[in-house]
Coordinates of C-alpha atoms in Angstrom, one line a residue:
X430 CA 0.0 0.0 0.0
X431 CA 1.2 3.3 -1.1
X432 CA -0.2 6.8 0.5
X433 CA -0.2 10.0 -1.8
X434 CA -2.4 13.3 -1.7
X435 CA -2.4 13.3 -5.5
X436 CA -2.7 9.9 -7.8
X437 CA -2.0 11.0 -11.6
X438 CA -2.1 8.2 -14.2
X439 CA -0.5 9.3 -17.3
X440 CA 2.8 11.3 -17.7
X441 CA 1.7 13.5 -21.2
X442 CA 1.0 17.2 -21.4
X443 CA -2.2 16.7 -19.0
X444 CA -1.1 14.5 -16.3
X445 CA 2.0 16.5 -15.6
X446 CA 0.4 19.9 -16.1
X447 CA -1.9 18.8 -13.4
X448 CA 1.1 17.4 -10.9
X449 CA 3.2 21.1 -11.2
X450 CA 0.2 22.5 -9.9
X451 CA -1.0 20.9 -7.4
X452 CA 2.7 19.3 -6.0
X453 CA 3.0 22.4 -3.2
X454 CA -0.3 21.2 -1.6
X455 CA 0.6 17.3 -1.3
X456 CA 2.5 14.4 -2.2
X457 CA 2.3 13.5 -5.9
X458 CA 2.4 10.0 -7.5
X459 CA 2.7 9.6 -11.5
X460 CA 2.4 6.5 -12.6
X461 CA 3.4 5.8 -16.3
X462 CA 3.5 2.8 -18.2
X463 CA 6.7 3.3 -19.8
X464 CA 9.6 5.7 -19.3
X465 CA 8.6 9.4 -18.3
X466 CA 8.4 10.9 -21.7
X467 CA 6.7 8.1 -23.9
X468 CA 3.0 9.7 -24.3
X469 CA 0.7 11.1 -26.9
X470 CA 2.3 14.6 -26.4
X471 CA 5.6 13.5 -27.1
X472 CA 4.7 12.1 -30.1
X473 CA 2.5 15.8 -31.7
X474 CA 3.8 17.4 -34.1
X475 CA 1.9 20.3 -34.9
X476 CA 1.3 22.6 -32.5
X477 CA -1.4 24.3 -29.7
X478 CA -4.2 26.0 -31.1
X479 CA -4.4 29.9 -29.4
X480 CA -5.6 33.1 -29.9
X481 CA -2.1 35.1 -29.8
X482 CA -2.3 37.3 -32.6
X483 CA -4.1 40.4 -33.5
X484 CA -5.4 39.0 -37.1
X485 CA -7.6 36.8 -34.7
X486 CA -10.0 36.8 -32.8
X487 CA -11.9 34.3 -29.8
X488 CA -15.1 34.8 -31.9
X489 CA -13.1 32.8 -34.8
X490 CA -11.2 30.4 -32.8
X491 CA -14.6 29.4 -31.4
X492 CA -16.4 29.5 -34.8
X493 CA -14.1 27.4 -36.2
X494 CA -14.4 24.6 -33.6
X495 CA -17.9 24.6 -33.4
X496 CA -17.9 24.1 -37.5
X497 CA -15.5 21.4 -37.3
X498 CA -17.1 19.9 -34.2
X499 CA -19.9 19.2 -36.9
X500 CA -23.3 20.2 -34.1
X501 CA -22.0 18.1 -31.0
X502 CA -19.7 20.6 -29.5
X503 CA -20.8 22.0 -26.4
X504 CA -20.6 26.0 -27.2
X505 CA -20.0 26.8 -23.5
X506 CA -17.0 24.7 -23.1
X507 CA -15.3 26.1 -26.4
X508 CA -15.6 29.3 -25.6
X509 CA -13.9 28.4 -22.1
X510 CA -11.4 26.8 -23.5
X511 CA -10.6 29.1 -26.3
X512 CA -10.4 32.3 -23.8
X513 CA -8.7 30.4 -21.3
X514 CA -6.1 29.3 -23.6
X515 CA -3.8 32.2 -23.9
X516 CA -3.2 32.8 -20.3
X517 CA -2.0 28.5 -20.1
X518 CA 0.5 29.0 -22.9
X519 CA 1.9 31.9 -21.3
X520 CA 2.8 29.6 -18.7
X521 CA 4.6 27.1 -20.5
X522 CA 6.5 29.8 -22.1
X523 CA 7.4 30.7 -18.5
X524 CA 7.9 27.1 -17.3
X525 CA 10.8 27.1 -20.2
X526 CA 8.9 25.9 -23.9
X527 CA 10.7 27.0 -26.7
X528 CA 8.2 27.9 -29.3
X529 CA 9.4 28.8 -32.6
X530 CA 9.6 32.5 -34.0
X531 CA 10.7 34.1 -36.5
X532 CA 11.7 37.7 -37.5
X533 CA 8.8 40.5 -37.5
X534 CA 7.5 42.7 -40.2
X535 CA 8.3 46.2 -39.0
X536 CA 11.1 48.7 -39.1
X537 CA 12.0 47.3 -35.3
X538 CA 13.2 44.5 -36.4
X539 CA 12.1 41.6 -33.2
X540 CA 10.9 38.4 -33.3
X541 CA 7.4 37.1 -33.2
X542 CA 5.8 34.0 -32.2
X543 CA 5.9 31.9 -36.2
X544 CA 2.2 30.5 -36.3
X545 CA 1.4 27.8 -38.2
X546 CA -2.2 27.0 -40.3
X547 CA -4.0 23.7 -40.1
X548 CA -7.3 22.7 -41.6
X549 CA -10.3 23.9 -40.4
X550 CA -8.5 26.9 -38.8
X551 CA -9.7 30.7 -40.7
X552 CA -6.2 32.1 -39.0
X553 CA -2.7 31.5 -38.4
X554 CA -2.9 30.4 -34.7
X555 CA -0.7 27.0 -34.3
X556 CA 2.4 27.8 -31.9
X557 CA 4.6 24.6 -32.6
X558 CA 8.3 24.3 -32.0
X559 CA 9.7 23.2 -35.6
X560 CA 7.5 19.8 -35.8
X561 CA 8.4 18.3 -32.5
X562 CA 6.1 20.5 -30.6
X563 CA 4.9 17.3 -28.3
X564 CA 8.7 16.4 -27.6
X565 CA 9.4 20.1 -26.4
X566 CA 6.4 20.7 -24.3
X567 CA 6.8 17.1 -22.4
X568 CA 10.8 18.5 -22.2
X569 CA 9.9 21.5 -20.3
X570 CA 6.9 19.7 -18.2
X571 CA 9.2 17.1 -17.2
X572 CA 12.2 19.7 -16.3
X573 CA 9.6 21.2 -14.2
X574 CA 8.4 18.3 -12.2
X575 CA 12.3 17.1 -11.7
X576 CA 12.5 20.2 -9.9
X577 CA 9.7 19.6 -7.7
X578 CA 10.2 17.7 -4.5
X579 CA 6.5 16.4 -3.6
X580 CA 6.6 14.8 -7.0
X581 CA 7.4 10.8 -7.8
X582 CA 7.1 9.6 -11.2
X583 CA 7.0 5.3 -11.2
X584 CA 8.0 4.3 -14.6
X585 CA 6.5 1.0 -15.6
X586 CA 4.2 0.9 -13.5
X587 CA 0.7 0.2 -15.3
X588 CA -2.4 1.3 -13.5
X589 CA -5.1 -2.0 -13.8
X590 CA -8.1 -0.9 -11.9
X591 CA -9.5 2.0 -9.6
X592 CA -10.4 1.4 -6.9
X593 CA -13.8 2.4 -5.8
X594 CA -16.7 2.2 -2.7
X595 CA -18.5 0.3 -4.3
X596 CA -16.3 -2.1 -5.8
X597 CA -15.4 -2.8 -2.2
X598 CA -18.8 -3.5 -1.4
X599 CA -19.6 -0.1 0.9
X600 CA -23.4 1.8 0.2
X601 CA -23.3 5.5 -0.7
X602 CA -21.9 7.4 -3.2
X603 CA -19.8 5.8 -5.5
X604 CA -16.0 7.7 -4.8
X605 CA -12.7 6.6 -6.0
X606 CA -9.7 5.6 -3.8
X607 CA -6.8 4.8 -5.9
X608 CA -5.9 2.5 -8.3
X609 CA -4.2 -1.0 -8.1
X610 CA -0.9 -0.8 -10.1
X611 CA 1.8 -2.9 -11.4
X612 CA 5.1 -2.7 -10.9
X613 CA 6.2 -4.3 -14.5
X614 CA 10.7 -4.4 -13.1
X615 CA 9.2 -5.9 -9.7
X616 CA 6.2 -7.9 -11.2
X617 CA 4.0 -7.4 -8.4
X618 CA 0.4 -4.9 -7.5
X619 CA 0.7 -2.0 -5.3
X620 CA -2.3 -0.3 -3.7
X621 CA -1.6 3.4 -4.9
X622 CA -3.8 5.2 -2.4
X623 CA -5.2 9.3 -2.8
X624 CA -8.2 11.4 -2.3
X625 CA -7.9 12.3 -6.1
X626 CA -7.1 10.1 -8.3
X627 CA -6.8 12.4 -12.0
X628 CA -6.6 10.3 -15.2
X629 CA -4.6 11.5 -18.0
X630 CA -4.1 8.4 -19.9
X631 CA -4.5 9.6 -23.5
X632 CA -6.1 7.9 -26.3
X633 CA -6.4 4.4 -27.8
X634 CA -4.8 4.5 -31.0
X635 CA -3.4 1.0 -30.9
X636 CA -7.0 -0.5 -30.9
X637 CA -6.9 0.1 -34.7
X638 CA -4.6 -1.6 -37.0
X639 CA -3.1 1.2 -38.4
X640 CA -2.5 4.1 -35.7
X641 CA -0.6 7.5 -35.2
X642 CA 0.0 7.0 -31.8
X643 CA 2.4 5.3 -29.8
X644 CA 2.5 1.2 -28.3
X645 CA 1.3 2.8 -25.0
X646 CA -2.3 4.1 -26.5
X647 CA -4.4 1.1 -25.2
X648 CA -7.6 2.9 -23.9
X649 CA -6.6 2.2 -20.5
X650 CA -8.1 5.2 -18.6
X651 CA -11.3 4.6 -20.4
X652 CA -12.1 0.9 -19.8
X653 CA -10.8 1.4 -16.6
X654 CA -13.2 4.5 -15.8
X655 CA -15.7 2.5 -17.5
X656 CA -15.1 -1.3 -15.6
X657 CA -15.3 1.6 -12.2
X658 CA -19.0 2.7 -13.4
X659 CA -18.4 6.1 -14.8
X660 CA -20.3 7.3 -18.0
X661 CA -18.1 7.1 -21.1
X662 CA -19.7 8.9 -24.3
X663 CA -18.7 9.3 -28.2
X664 CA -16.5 7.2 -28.2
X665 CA -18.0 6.5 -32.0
X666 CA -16.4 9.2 -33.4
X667 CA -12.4 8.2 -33.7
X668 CA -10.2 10.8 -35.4
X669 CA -8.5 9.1 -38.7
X670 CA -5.3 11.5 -39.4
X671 CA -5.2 11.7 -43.3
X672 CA -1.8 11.2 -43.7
X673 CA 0.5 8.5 -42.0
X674 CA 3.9 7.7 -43.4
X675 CA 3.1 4.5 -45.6
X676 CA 6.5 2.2 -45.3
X677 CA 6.7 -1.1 -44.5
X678 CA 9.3 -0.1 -41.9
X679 CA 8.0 3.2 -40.7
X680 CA 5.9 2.3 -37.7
X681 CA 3.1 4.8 -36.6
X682 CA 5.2 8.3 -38.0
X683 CA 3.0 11.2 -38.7
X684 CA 3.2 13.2 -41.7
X685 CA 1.7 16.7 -39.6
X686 CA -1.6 18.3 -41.4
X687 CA 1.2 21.4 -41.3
X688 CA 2.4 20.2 -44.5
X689 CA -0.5 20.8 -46.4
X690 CA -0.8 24.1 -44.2
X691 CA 2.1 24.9 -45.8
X692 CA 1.0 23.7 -49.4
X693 CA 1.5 20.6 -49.5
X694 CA -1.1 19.1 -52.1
X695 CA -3.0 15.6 -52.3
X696 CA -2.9 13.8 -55.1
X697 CA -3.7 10.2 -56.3
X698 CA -0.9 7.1 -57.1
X699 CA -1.7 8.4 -60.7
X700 CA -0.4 12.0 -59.7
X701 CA -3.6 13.6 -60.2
X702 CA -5.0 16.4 -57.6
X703 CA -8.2 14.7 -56.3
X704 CA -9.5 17.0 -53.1
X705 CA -11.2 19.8 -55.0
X706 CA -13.8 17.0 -56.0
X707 CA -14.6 16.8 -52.3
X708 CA -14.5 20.2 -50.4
X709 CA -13.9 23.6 -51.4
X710 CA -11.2 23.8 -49.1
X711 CA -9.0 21.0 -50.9
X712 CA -6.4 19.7 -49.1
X713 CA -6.9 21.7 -46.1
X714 CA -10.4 20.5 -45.5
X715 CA -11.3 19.1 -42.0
X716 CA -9.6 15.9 -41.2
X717 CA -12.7 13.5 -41.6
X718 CA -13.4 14.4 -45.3
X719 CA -10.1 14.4 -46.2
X720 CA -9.5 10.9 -44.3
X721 CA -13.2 9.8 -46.0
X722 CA -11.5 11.0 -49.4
X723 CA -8.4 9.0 -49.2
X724 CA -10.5 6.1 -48.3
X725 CA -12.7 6.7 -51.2
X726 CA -9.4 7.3 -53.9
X727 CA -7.6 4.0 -52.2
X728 CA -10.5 1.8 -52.8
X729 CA -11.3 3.4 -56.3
X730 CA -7.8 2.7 -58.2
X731 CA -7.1 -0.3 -55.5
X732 CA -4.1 1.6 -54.1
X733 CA -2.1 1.0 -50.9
X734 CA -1.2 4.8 -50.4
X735 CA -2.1 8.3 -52.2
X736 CA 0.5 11.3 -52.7
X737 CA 1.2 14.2 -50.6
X738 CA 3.5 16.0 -52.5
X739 CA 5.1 19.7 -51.2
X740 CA 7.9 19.3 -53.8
X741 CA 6.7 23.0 -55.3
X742 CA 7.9 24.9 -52.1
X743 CA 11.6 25.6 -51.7
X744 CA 14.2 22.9 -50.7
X745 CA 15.6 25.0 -47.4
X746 CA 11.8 25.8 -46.5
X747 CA 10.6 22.5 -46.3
X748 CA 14.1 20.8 -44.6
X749 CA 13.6 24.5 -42.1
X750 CA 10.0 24.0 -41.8
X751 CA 10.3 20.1 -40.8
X752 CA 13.2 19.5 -39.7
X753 CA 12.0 16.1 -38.0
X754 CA 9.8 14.8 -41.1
X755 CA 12.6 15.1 -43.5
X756 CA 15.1 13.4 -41.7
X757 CA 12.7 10.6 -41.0
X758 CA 12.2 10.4 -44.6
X759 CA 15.2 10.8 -45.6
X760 CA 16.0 7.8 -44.0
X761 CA 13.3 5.6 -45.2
X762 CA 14.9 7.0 -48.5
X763 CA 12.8 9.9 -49.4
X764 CA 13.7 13.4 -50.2
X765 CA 10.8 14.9 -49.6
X766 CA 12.1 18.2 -51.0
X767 CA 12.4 16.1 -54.5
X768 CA 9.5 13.4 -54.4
X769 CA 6.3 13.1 -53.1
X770 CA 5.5 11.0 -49.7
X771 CA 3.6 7.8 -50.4
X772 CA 0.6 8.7 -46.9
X773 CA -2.1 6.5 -45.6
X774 CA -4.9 7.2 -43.3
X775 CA -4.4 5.8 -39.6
X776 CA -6.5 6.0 -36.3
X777 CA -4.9 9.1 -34.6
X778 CA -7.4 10.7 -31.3
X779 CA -10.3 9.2 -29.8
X780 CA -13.0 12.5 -29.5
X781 CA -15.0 11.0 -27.0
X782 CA -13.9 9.6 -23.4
X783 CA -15.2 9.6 -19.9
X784 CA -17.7 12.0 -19.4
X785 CA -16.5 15.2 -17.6
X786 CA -17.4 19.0 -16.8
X787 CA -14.3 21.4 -17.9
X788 CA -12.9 21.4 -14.2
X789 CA -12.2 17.9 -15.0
X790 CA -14.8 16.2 -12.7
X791 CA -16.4 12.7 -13.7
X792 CA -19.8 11.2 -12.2
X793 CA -17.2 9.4 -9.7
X794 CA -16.6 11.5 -6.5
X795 CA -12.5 11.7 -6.5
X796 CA -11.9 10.7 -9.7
X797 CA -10.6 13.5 -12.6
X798 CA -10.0 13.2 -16.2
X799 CA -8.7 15.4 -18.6
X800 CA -6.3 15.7 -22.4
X801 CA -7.5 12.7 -24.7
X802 CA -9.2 9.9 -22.3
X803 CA -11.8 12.5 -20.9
X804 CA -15.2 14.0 -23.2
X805 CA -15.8 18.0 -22.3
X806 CA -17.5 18.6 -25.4
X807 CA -15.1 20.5 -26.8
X808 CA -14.2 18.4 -30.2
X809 CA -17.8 17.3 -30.7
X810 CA -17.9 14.9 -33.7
X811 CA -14.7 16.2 -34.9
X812 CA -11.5 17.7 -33.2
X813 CA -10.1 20.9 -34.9
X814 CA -6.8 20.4 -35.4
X815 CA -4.5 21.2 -32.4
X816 CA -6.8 22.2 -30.4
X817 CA -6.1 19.1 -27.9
X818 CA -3.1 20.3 -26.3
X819 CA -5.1 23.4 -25.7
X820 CA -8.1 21.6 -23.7
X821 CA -5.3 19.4 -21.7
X822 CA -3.9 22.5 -21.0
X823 CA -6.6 24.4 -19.8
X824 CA -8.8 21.5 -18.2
X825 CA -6.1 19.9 -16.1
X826 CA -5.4 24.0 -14.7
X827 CA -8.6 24.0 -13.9
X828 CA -9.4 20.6 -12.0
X829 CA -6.3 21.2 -10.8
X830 CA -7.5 25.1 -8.8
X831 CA -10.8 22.9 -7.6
X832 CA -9.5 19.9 -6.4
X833 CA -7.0 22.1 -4.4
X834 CA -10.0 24.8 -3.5
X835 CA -12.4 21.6 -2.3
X836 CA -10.1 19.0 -1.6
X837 CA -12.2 15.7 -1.0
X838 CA -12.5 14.4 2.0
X839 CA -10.5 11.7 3.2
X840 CA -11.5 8.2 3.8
X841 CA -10.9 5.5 6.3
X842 CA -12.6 3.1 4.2
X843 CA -10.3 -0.4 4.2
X844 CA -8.7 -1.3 0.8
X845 CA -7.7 -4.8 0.3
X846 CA -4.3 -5.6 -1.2
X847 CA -4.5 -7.1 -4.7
X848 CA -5.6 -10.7 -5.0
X849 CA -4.2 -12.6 -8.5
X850 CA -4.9 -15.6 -10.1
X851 CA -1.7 -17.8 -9.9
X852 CA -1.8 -20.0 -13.3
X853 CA 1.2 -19.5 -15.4
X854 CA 1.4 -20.4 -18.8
X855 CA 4.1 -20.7 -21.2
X856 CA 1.3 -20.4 -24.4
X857 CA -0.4 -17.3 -23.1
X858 CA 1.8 -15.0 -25.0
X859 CA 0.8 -16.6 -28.5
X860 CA -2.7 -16.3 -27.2
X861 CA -2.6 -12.7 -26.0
X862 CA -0.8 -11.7 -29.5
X863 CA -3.2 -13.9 -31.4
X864 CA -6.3 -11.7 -29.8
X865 CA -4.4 -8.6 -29.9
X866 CA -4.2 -9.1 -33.6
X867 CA -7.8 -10.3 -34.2
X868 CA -9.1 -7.1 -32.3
X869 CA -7.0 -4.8 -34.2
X870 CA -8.2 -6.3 -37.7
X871 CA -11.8 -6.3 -36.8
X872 CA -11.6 -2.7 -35.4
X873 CA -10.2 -2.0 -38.8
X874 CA -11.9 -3.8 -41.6
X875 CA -15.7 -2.9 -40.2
X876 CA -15.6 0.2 -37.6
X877 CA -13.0 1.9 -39.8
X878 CA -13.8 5.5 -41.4
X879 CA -16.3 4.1 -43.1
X880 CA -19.1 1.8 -41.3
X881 CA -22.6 -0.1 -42.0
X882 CA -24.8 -1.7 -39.9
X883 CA -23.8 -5.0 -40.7
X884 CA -19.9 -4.4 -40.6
X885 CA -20.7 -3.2 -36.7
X886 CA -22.7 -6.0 -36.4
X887 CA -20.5 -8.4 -37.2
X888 CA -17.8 -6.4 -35.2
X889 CA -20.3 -6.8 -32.1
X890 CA -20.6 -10.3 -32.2
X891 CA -16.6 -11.5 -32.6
X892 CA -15.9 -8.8 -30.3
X893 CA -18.2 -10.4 -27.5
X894 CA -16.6 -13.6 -27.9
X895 CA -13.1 -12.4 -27.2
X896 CA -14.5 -10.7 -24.3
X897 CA -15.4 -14.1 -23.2
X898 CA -11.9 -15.7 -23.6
X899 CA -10.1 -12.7 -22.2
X900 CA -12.3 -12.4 -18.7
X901 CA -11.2 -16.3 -18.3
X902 CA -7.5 -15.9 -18.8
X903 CA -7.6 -12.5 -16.7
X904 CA -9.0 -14.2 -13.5
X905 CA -7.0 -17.2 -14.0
X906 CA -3.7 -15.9 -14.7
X907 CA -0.8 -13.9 -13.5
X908 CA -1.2 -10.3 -14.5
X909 CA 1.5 -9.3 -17.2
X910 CA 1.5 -5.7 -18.8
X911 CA 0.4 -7.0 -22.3
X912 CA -2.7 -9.4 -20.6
X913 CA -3.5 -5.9 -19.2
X914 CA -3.6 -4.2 -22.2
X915 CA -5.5 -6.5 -24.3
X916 CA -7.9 -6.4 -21.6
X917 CA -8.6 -3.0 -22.0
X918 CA -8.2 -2.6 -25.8
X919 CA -10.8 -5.3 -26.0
X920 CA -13.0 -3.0 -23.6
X921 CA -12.5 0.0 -25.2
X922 CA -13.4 -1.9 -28.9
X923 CA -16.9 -2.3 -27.5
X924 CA -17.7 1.0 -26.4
X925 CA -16.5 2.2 -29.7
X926 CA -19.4 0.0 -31.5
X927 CA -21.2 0.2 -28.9
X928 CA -21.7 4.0 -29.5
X929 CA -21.5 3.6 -32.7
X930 CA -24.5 1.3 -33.1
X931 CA -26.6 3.8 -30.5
X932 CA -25.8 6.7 -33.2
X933 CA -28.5 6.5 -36.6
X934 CA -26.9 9.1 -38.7
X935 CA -23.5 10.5 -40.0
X936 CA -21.8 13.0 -38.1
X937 CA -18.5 14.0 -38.4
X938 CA -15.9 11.2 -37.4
X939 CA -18.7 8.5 -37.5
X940 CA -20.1 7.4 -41.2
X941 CA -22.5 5.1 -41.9
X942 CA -23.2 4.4 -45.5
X943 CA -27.0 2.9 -43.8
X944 CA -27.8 6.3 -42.7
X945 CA -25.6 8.8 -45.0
X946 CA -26.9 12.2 -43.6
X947 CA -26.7 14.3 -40.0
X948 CA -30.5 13.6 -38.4
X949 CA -31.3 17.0 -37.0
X950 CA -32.8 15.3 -34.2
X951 CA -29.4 13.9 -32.5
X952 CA -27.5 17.2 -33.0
X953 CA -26.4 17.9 -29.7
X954 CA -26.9 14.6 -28.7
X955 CA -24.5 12.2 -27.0
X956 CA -24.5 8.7 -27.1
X957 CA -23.4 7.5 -23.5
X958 CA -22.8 3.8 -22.2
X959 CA -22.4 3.0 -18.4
X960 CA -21.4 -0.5 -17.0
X961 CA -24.7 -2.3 -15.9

């Protein structure tokens, strides 16, 4: 058993945001999966979405969300979010991130903030550092926290359940009390004990065959939030990024929308420009059409990739510009600055999550989420580019001033120490990598960016069965990190048809060829599942 005042799960732009400030009221635990800096952050390219300069505006910044967010968006929690925004990136700046600038028009001759464009944006308002902006904010975060005493980061460690009231069998309100966690080095399950527990365990990229995101991005906060009782909602609408490096050696790597920002133009294995056929915007249309478009051009001409080519612009702009992607590239043996890159669409942010307010609170007393694994209502059916970082940013400030306003009350509730199955078997790993896969493939073959009824049918039903297999293993078995994972990517799977299923329309991220149109009636709506 392990006492804290603050439990964090999660070590990206949220989870630490959230530690710095509430480390001078109480002892902080982090517990990550892998080392420190492996998270979702780490891993964006383009930027934080914020009103900085004085082309914009708030109105825009919210207009634009709201039109991306495709009639789901909560219009309170934008604007929050979006006014809030400025003031949480001017602390960063002061905590030590490097954003890039560049020199100003004007007979003064300074330097100004260089802001990017991305689709669905009307201005220039994406602060990035080069296109490693993730690996430069979770620098500066972590430099922070290594400063701060009342802080302990436990690197692989993997959170497996919280621990809750009523799991332990007391009446009343349902409040959470921690979180069993393994130690991965030590193979054993400590009680990690705290008034608040705050998830800030990303997204679950790595349910889909083809992701964006890192190994780590299993959906753990969610089926775990879920498995505890809490309301999870939209999890339907799954962010495809357009454009993933296609390479039979290139694992996950992220071609930034940036690019096209920049001009960088679509175009088919033919070589022909194919967006204008889809959206006035072209290339730079939001991210589901031009996802739906790729889909649409792949499985017309039978393709594996499409082009996006930026070979128009200047040599030293594009290796200045992205720095990262061209040396990635380069060593895959592309010169982007002379060829086109051979993209793909791959699963890349979940919109949806566990239901919370924008201070961060769930329907669980003690228990917070915010960044990827919560739902404020900010992205609606459709994140606008870069405008995560932003609400991890400015959510995780703000659960982190209430729960250090109205700290919850501490309990003297008795929690058990962690009880595992002892069978060990020398087969499980082929088992566990043989449902792994099978999920994966499913997820992508018939809950992809494009869906029927029958396809989530089908999903439904072989889902259900694995379910079946992997409850029986779990309870019998040793825990191991990857048993865990599968676990929760299998959970996480079923909310996302789940949802999916409870949704009779197109919207956004979530297309259904059996019902092609938005139905005025569910604008606004939400689809939410809770554990019976």
């Amino acid at each position: 058993m392990k006492q804290f005042d603050y439990l964090v799960l999660g070590s990206g732009i949220a989870g630490l945001s959230f530690a710095l400030k509430v480390a001078p009221r109480g002892r902080v635990a982090i517990v990550t999966k892998k080392d420190r800096a492996e998270s979702n952050t780490n891993y964006a390219q383009g930027g934080i979405a914020a009103v900085t300069s004085k082309e914009d505006s708030f109105e825009l910044h919210v207009r634009d969300t709201l039109a991306a967010g495709a009639g789901l968006c909560k219009e309170q929690v934008v604007r929050t979010i979006v006014e809030e925004g400025p003031a949480r990136v001017a602390e960063l700046i002061e905590l030590g991130m490097k954003f890039s600038r560049r020199d100003a028009p004007g007979e003064d001759g300074g330097r100004e903030l260089d802001l990017g464009k991305e689709g669905g944006h009307s201005k220039r308002r994406i602060l990035h550092a080069k296109d490693v902006t993730g690996r430069e904010i979770e620098r500066a975060l972590l430099a922070a926290a290594a400063q701060q005493p009342n802080i302990q980061i436990f690197e692989n460690h993997v959170a497996i359940d919280l621990i809750t009231s009523q799991k332990l069998g007391y009446v009343g309100e349902n409040r959470c009390l921690g979180a069993y966690v393994f130690d991965r080095k030590a193979g054993r399950v400590w009680a990690h004990t705290a008034p608040v527990t705050f998830l800030a365990t990303g997204g679950c990229g790595k349910v889909y065959l083809y992701t964006t995101n890192p190994d780590i991005a299993t959906g753990d906060g969610v089926a775990m939030a879920y498995r505890a009782g809490a309301a999870v909602a939209n999890m339907e609408f799954v962010q495809f990024h357009p454009t993933c490096l296609y390479h039979p050696q290139a694992k996950s790597f992220l071609i930034s929308e940036a690019v096209r920002g920049e001009g960088g133009v679509l175009k088919t294995i033919e070589g022909a420009e194919f967006m204008n056929a889809y959206h006035p915007l072209k290339s730079l249309a939001p991210r589901d059409v031009v996802a739906r478009a790729i889909d649409s051009e792949m499985k017309k001409s039978g393709a594996e990739h499409v082009w996006l080519d930026i070979t128009h612009k200047p040599a030293r702009f594009i290796m200045d510009r992205f720095p990262n992607i061209y040396q990635i590239c380069l060593r895959y043996g592309m010169d982007i600055t002379k060829e086109p890159i051979p993209v793909v669409p791959a699963a890349h942010y979940q919109c949806g999550g566990v239901v919370t307010n924008v201070d961060g609170e769930t329907d669980i007393y003690g228990l917070y989420a915010a960044g990827e694994v919560a739902c404020t209502g900010l992205h609606g059916a459709n994140r606008l580019a870069s405008n995560s970082l932003l609400e991890a940013l400015v959510c995780a400030h703000r659960a982190a001033e209430l729960t250090v306003k109205n700290p919850p009350v501490r309990t003297e509730l008795k929690i058990p120490l962690w009880q595992s199955g002892n069978a060990h078997n020398p087969d499980e790993m082929v088992v566990v990598a043989h449902n792994w896969d099978e999920i994966r493939r499913c997820m992508w073959d018939y809950v992809g960016i494009v869906r029927t009824n029958k396809r989530l049918a089908r999903a439904q039903k072989r889902l259900a069965n694995l379910q079946q297999e992997i409850q029986e293993y779990y309870w019998n078995f040793i825990v191991t990190s990857d048993l865990l994972e599968l676990r929760n990517i299998a959970t996480v799977a079923e909310l996302i048809v789940g949802c999916a299923l409870l949704r009779p329309e197109s919207r956004g991220l979530h297309y259904n060829l059996d019902y092609p149109d938005p139905n005025p009636e569910w604008a606004q709506s939400d689809t939410v599942l809770r554990k019976s």
